[in-house]
Short mmCIF file of C-alpha atoms and ligand atoms in Angstrom, two decimals:
data_model
loop_
_atom_site.label_atom_id
_atom_site.label_comp_id
_atom_site.label_asym_id
_atom_site.label_seq_id
_atom_site.Cartn_x
_atom_site.Cartn_y
_atom_site.Cartn_z
CA UNK L 1 74.70 119.37 114.48
CA UNK L 2 75.56 121.89 111.82
CA UNK L 3 78.73 122.37 109.83
CA UNK L 4 79.55 125.12 112.35
CA UNK L 5 80.05 122.64 115.17
CA UNK L 6 82.10 120.24 113.10
CA UNK L 7 85.89 120.23 113.39
CA UNK L 8 87.99 121.43 110.49
CA UNK L 9 89.04 117.84 109.89
CA UNK L 10 92.06 117.30 107.64
CA UNK L 11 92.92 113.86 109.02
CA UNK L 12 94.71 111.50 106.64
CA UNK L 13 92.77 108.39 107.63
CA UNK L 14 90.53 107.56 109.31
CA UNK L 15 89.16 110.84 108.12
CA UNK L 16 86.08 112.99 107.68
CA UNK L 17 82.75 111.35 106.83
CA UNK L 18 79.80 113.25 105.35
CA UNK L 19 77.73 114.87 108.09
CA UNK L 20 74.52 113.69 106.39
CA UNK L 21 75.71 110.09 106.55
CA UNK L 22 76.65 110.33 110.22
CA UNK L 23 73.28 111.84 111.07
CA UNK L 24 71.36 109.18 109.19
CA UNK L 25 73.39 106.46 110.92
CA UNK L 26 72.64 108.12 114.24
CA UNK L 27 68.90 108.18 113.51
CA UNK L 28 68.90 104.53 112.50
CA UNK L 29 71.35 103.35 115.11
CA UNK L 30 69.14 101.95 117.85
CA UNK L 31 66.26 100.72 115.71
CA UNK L 32 67.18 99.82 112.16
CA UNK L 33 64.09 99.84 109.90
CA UNK L 34 61.73 98.90 112.75
CA UNK L 35 63.64 95.74 113.55
CA UNK L 36 64.00 96.68 117.22
CA UNK L 37 67.75 96.38 116.95
CA UNK L 38 70.73 98.08 115.39
CA UNK L 39 72.33 96.88 112.18
CA UNK L 40 75.27 95.72 114.31
CA UNK L 41 73.08 93.38 116.31
CA UNK L 42 71.49 91.44 113.49
CA UNK L 43 72.57 88.33 111.64
CA UNK L 44 74.73 88.83 108.60
CA UNK L 45 72.52 86.13 107.03
CA UNK L 46 69.28 88.06 107.67
CA UNK L 47 67.27 89.40 104.76
CA UNK L 48 67.63 92.91 106.18
CA UNK L 49 71.41 92.80 106.22
CA UNK L 50 71.60 91.09 102.85
CA UNK L 51 69.69 93.96 101.35
CA UNK L 52 72.19 96.42 102.82
CA UNK L 53 75.11 94.31 101.64
CA UNK L 54 73.84 93.71 98.11
CA UNK L 55 72.65 97.31 97.90
CA UNK L 56 76.18 98.57 98.60
CA UNK L 57 77.65 96.26 95.95
CA UNK L 58 75.04 97.32 93.40
CA UNK L 59 75.61 101.02 94.13
CA UNK L 60 79.36 100.73 93.72
CA UNK L 61 78.80 98.88 90.44
CA UNK L 62 76.50 101.61 89.21
CA UNK L 63 78.63 104.56 90.33
CA UNK L 64 81.72 103.18 88.56
CA UNK L 65 79.86 101.42 85.72
CA UNK L 66 81.75 98.29 86.73
CA UNK L 67 81.55 95.78 83.87
CA UNK L 68 79.86 92.40 84.37
CA UNK L 69 83.16 90.54 84.20
CA UNK L 70 84.29 92.03 87.53
CA UNK L 71 83.49 90.95 91.07
CA UNK L 72 83.09 93.44 93.91
CA UNK L 73 84.36 92.04 97.21
CA UNK L 74 84.19 93.36 100.76
CA UNK L 75 87.14 92.00 102.71
CA UNK L 76 88.93 92.73 105.97
CA UNK L 77 92.57 93.30 106.88
CA UNK L 78 92.84 96.71 105.19
CA UNK L 79 94.78 97.58 102.07
CA UNK L 80 97.80 96.17 103.92
CA UNK L 81 96.48 92.62 103.68
CA UNK L 82 95.96 93.14 99.95
CA UNK L 83 99.72 93.75 99.70
CA UNK L 84 100.03 90.10 100.73
CA UNK L 85 96.95 88.54 99.13
CA UNK L 86 97.77 89.83 95.65
CA UNK L 87 101.15 88.08 95.31
CA UNK L 88 99.93 85.08 97.31
CA UNK L 89 97.16 84.53 94.77
CA UNK L 90 98.81 85.71 91.56
CA UNK L 91 102.61 85.59 91.80
CA UNK L 92 104.24 82.18 91.48
CA UNK L 93 107.70 81.37 92.75
CA UNK L 94 110.27 82.47 90.18
CA UNK L 95 107.75 84.66 88.38
CA UNK L 96 108.13 88.45 88.11
CA UNK L 97 105.70 91.28 88.78
CA UNK L 98 106.48 94.94 88.14
CA UNK L 99 105.98 97.44 90.95
CA UNK L 100 106.00 101.18 90.28
CA UNK L 101 107.46 102.79 93.37
CA UNK L 102 105.90 106.13 94.24
CA UNK L 103 105.99 106.16 98.01
CA UNK L 104 105.83 104.36 101.33
CA UNK L 105 102.71 102.31 100.51
CA UNK L 106 104.18 101.14 97.20
CA UNK L 107 107.31 100.06 99.08
CA UNK L 108 105.25 98.05 101.53
CA UNK L 109 103.38 96.30 98.72
CA UNK L 110 106.72 95.49 97.04
CA UNK L 111 108.15 94.04 100.25
CA UNK L 112 105.27 91.61 100.68
CA UNK L 113 105.57 90.33 97.11
CA UNK L 114 109.10 89.11 97.88
CA UNK L 115 107.62 86.37 100.06
CA UNK L 116 106.04 84.76 96.99
CA UNK L 117 107.93 85.57 93.80
CA UNK L 118 110.21 88.12 92.21
CA UNK L 119 108.89 91.68 92.31
CA UNK L 120 110.83 94.04 90.07
CA UNK L 121 111.03 97.81 90.44
CA UNK L 122 109.46 99.12 87.26
CA UNK L 123 110.30 102.73 88.15
CA UNK L 124 110.97 104.66 91.33
CA UNK L 125 110.99 108.33 92.24
CA UNK L 126 112.55 107.66 95.65
CA UNK L 127 115.74 109.58 94.75
CA UNK L 128 113.55 112.61 94.30
CA UNK L 129 111.93 111.95 97.71
CA UNK L 130 108.80 110.82 95.85
CA UNK L 131 107.96 114.35 94.67
CA UNK L 132 106.49 113.12 91.41
CA UNK L 133 104.85 110.29 89.52
CA UNK L 134 107.30 108.73 87.03
CA UNK L 135 106.64 109.48 83.37
CA UNK L 136 108.25 106.24 82.21
CA UNK L 137 108.48 102.73 83.53
CA UNK L 138 109.38 99.32 82.21
CA UNK L 139 107.55 96.03 82.51
CA UNK L 140 107.70 92.64 80.88
CA UNK L 141 105.04 90.70 78.98
CA UNK L 142 105.88 87.79 81.31
CA UNK L 143 105.00 89.73 84.46
CA UNK L 144 102.17 88.33 86.53
CA UNK L 145 100.94 91.92 86.89
CA UNK L 146 101.97 95.58 87.17
CA UNK L 147 101.23 97.25 90.52
CA UNK L 148 100.86 100.96 91.23
CA UNK L 149 99.54 103.26 93.97
CA UNK L 150 97.09 105.70 92.40
CA UNK L 151 97.42 108.35 95.13
CA UNK L 152 100.37 108.65 97.46
CA UNK L 153 98.79 109.62 100.74
CA UNK L 154 102.05 110.45 102.50
CA UNK L 155 103.89 112.33 99.73
CA UNK L 156 100.87 113.99 98.16
CA UNK L 157 101.23 112.84 94.57
CA UNK L 158 98.59 111.30 92.30
CA UNK L 159 98.46 109.59 88.92
CA UNK L 160 96.49 111.78 86.47
CA UNK L 161 96.18 109.17 83.75
CA UNK L 162 96.90 105.48 84.06
CA UNK L 163 99.38 103.54 81.94
CA UNK L 164 98.38 100.92 79.39
CA UNK L 165 99.79 97.50 80.24
CA UNK L 166 98.17 95.45 77.48
CA UNK L 167 97.71 91.80 78.41
CA UNK L 168 99.48 92.22 81.75
CA UNK L 169 96.88 93.01 84.43
CA UNK L 170 97.25 96.43 86.03
CA UNK L 171 96.63 96.39 89.78
CA UNK L 172 96.02 99.63 91.67
CA UNK L 173 95.99 100.49 95.35
CA UNK L 174 93.35 103.25 95.30
CA UNK L 175 92.99 103.50 99.08
CA UNK L 176 93.28 107.26 99.22
CA UNK L 177 91.55 108.37 96.03
CA UNK L 178 88.87 105.80 95.31
CA UNK L 179 85.51 107.49 94.70
CA UNK L 180 87.21 110.88 94.20
CA UNK L 181 86.83 110.96 90.40
CA UNK L 182 85.58 108.81 87.53
CA UNK L 183 87.87 105.89 86.65
CA UNK L 184 87.54 103.38 83.82
CA UNK L 185 87.53 100.11 85.74
CA UNK L 186 88.09 98.09 82.57
CA UNK L 187 91.73 99.34 82.46
CA UNK L 188 92.46 97.35 85.60
CA UNK L 189 92.80 93.75 86.66
CA UNK L 190 92.28 94.66 90.31
CA UNK L 191 91.44 97.84 92.18
CA UNK L 192 91.60 97.74 95.96
CA UNK L 193 91.12 100.21 98.78
CA UNK L 194 90.86 100.32 102.54
CA UNK L 195 87.64 102.20 103.35
CA UNK L 196 88.79 104.74 105.88
CA UNK L 197 89.74 107.58 103.54
CA UNK L 198 86.89 108.04 101.07
CA UNK L 199 84.56 105.09 101.52
CA UNK L 200 83.50 104.89 105.15
CA UNK L 201 84.87 103.78 108.50
CA UNK L 202 87.92 101.52 108.79
CA UNK L 203 87.30 97.78 108.85
CA UNK L 204 86.10 97.07 105.34
CA UNK L 205 88.33 96.76 102.26
CA UNK L 206 86.87 97.02 98.78
CA UNK L 207 88.33 94.81 96.04
CA UNK L 208 87.18 95.06 92.42
CA UNK L 209 88.63 92.09 90.55
CA UNK L 210 88.35 90.82 86.98
CA UNK L 211 86.82 87.36 86.89
CA UNK L 212 89.37 85.73 84.60
CA UNK L 213 92.04 86.45 87.23
CA UNK L 214 90.06 84.46 89.78
CA UNK L 215 90.36 81.40 87.58
CA UNK L 216 94.14 81.79 87.38
CA UNK L 217 94.63 82.27 91.13
CA UNK L 218 96.82 79.95 93.18
CA UNK L 219 94.59 77.22 94.67
CA UNK L 220 97.08 75.94 97.19
CA UNK L 221 96.73 78.70 99.79
CA UNK L 222 94.66 79.12 102.99
CA UNK L 223 90.90 79.51 102.55
CA UNK L 224 90.50 83.02 103.95
CA UNK L 225 93.33 84.38 101.79
CA UNK L 226 91.84 83.15 98.51
CA UNK L 227 89.88 85.67 96.48
CA UNK L 228 87.78 82.82 95.13
CA UNK L 229 86.50 81.99 98.63
CA UNK L 230 85.05 85.48 98.94
CA UNK L 231 83.88 85.69 95.33
CA UNK L 232 82.10 82.32 95.56
CA UNK L 233 80.31 83.41 98.72
CA UNK L 234 79.35 86.98 97.84
CA UNK L 235 81.79 88.17 100.55
CA UNK L 236 79.72 86.31 103.15
CA UNK L 237 81.99 83.30 103.71
CA UNK L 238 82.49 84.44 107.28
CA UNK L 239 81.03 87.32 109.27
CA UNK L 240 81.73 90.52 107.35
CA UNK L 241 82.21 93.95 109.01
CA UNK L 242 78.47 94.62 108.92
CA UNK L 243 78.44 98.15 110.30
CA UNK L 244 81.26 99.21 107.97
CA UNK L 245 79.40 97.83 104.96
CA UNK L 246 76.23 99.65 106.02
CA UNK L 247 78.20 102.89 106.31
CA UNK L 248 79.86 102.31 102.95
CA UNK L 249 76.41 101.90 101.42
CA UNK L 250 75.31 105.20 102.94
CA UNK L 251 78.45 106.98 101.67
CA UNK L 252 77.69 105.62 98.19
CA UNK L 253 74.13 106.98 98.40
CA UNK L 254 75.63 110.33 99.41
CA UNK L 255 77.92 110.30 96.37
CA UNK L 256 74.89 109.66 94.15
CA UNK L 257 72.95 112.49 95.80
CA UNK L 258 75.89 114.84 95.30
CA UNK L 259 75.72 114.15 91.57
CA UNK L 260 78.09 111.21 91.17
CA UNK L 261 81.82 110.98 90.60
CA UNK L 262 82.10 113.80 88.06
CA UNK L 263 80.48 116.25 90.48
CA UNK L 264 82.61 114.98 93.35
CA UNK L 265 85.73 115.42 91.23
CA UNK L 266 84.78 118.98 90.28
CA UNK L 267 84.36 119.85 93.95
CA UNK L 268 87.63 118.17 94.89
CA UNK L 269 89.39 120.31 92.29
CA UNK L 270 87.90 123.48 93.74
CA UNK L 271 88.91 122.46 97.26
CA UNK L 272 92.50 121.58 96.39
CA UNK L 273 92.92 124.72 94.28
CA UNK L 274 91.98 126.93 97.23
CA UNK L 275 94.99 125.60 99.14
CA UNK L 276 97.47 125.13 96.28
CA UNK L 277 96.78 128.73 95.18
CA UNK L 278 97.82 129.98 98.62
CA UNK L 279 101.04 127.96 98.38
CA UNK L 280 101.77 129.18 94.84
CA UNK L 281 101.05 132.82 95.65
CA UNK L 282 103.08 132.88 98.87
CA UNK L 283 106.43 133.86 97.27
CA UNK L 284 108.05 130.82 98.80
CA UNK L 285 106.65 131.25 102.31
CA UNK L 286 104.88 127.93 101.73
CA UNK L 287 106.43 125.32 99.44
CA UNK L 288 104.60 122.32 98.06
CA UNK L 289 106.30 118.91 98.29
CA UNK L 290 104.87 117.47 95.07
CA UNK L 291 105.85 118.82 91.66
CA UNK L 292 102.85 120.69 90.20
CA UNK L 293 102.04 118.11 87.50
CA UNK L 294 101.91 115.30 90.08
CA UNK L 295 99.95 117.12 92.78
CA UNK L 296 97.30 115.14 94.59
CA UNK L 297 93.75 116.42 94.94
CA UNK L 298 93.42 114.39 98.13
CA UNK L 299 96.58 115.03 100.17
CA UNK L 300 98.23 118.44 99.96
CA UNK L 301 101.77 118.30 101.34
CA UNK L 302 103.71 121.49 102.06
CA UNK L 303 106.34 123.11 104.23
CA UNK L 304 106.47 126.48 105.93
CA UNK L 305 109.50 128.77 105.32
CA UNK L 306 111.58 127.55 108.25
CA UNK L 307 111.26 124.91 110.92
CA UNK L 308 110.50 127.24 113.81
CA UNK L 309 107.75 128.94 111.82
CA UNK L 310 106.42 125.55 110.79
CA UNK L 311 106.07 124.50 114.43
CA UNK L 312 104.36 127.78 115.17
CA UNK L 313 102.08 127.32 112.16
CA UNK L 314 100.99 123.88 113.31
CA UNK L 315 100.48 125.05 116.91
CA UNK L 316 98.41 128.06 115.86
CA UNK L 317 96.43 125.96 113.39
CA UNK L 318 95.58 123.49 116.16
CA UNK L 319 94.54 126.33 118.44
CA UNK L 320 92.32 127.68 115.65
CA UNK L 321 90.55 124.30 115.36
CA UNK L 322 92.32 122.72 112.38
CA UNK L 323 92.85 119.00 112.96
CA UNK L 324 95.33 116.64 111.34
CA UNK L 325 97.65 119.08 109.56
CA UNK L 326 100.98 117.56 110.66
CA UNK L 327 102.71 115.70 107.87
CA UNK L 328 103.32 111.97 108.14
CA UNK L 329 106.09 111.14 110.60
CA UNK L 330 108.28 109.86 107.74
CA UNK L 331 108.13 113.11 105.75
CA UNK L 332 107.49 115.91 108.25
CA UNK L 333 106.04 119.25 107.27
CA UNK L 334 102.34 119.75 106.81
CA UNK L 335 99.63 117.82 105.05
CA UNK L 336 95.99 118.74 104.47
CA UNK L 337 93.91 115.74 103.45
CA UNK L 338 90.94 117.02 101.48
CA UNK L 339 88.98 113.82 100.95
CA UNK L 340 85.47 113.78 99.48
CA UNK L 341 83.72 114.49 102.78
CA UNK L 342 85.81 117.56 103.66
CA UNK L 343 83.54 120.51 102.81
CA UNK L 344 84.63 123.41 100.57
CA UNK L 345 84.08 125.71 103.57
CA UNK L 346 86.70 123.82 105.55
CA UNK L 347 89.27 124.23 102.77
CA UNK L 348 88.32 127.90 102.44
CA UNK L 349 88.90 128.36 106.17
CA UNK L 350 92.36 126.78 105.92
CA UNK L 351 93.29 128.91 102.91
CA UNK L 352 92.30 132.05 104.84
CA UNK L 353 94.19 130.90 107.92
CA UNK L 354 97.33 130.29 105.83
CA UNK L 355 97.15 133.74 104.23
CA UNK L 356 96.72 135.37 107.62
CA UNK L 357 99.55 133.38 109.16
CA UNK L 358 101.85 134.45 106.36
CA UNK L 359 100.97 138.13 106.59
CA UNK L 360 101.53 138.23 110.36
CA UNK L 361 104.84 136.31 110.23
CA UNK L 362 106.69 137.68 107.25
C1 PLP C 1 96.06 104.18 104.17
C2 PLP C 1 96.68 103.48 103.02
C3 PLP C 1 97.04 102.12 103.09
C4 PLP C 1 96.90 101.31 104.34
O1 PLP C 1 95.60 100.95 104.54
P1 PLP C 1 95.17 99.99 105.75
O2 PLP C 1 93.72 99.86 105.48
O3 PLP C 1 95.51 100.72 107.01
O4 PLP C 1 95.92 98.72 105.62
C5 PLP C 1 97.54 101.53 101.96
N1 PLP C 1 97.71 102.22 100.80
C6 PLP C 1 97.39 103.53 100.72
C7 PLP C 1 97.59 104.25 99.43
C8 PLP C 1 96.87 104.19 101.83
O5 PLP C 1 96.55 105.49 101.74
#
């Protein structure tokens, strides 16, 4: 397989994985390290799997320089279960937590918190159809935590710098931009992410959690929904998603080989610019959904001049081999997800296609 045979994959999630990682997994699939079996067929308590598991944790720690006072957990249930686990563990009845509303995923997180305590909207850009990240928000020193979504997958906006929340733990859903740029983990109480955008296949959820929070967590909740259960057992309390964790480990090795997060970020900037430049130079033929200062490097949302042309654009793009360019059903329009594993060449091809489409339809 070469890049030539690979689809121009702009899927929003699950999404593109690095070709090198897929090929290594293919090579190792039937006989993992001369064990006579695949990684999926071996015990999660075996020394071989433990090495894979601990290796992935250690790599993530190294890539992000995660301080010692944080645990790295591999859970299941996706980012969506984190919407529930966070308030279940950390929000008491009658207590408040501030939620910064920047899109559909933030709204879902907010909704779950209502089952446990009193989530408060700290800011919302809903009136603006979530075109931007708010510049101001309020929170209280009594809040259990402040929650935000670092990248809004559906609307195509992204936080560029993160707010300071002092003693109140900041919790971030980084599902769609984890591993896309360097982040100072010590600013956060919890970072969580479903794997299927930048980390690997769906099925594993990464949680980076500060240890002092574990001590404060609600003890009177079911075993599997307690962070302490997973922290106390190195995420091996029950059978973990072994293949997903193996793949995550391989994606982390790939990130290291590519030069780490700073190099990945530089490439993501180049990729996004290729497409945003076409939008900005189109004299209004293409319009971006996000305001320029809030634009995401991961999900580029845009519309084509009119609805008929937009349909034609999407149909012709599909025929030309571009996958996943329809916007989310709740927003419409077009969206190009340019996650880490989407090559520069693929973004270049889309930029050229967009320019050509404009010149033949104006
Ligand atoms: C995809 C996504 C989710 C949902 O993740 P699941 O793993 O499907 O539960 C949550 N938040 C954000 C920001 C996402 O992009």
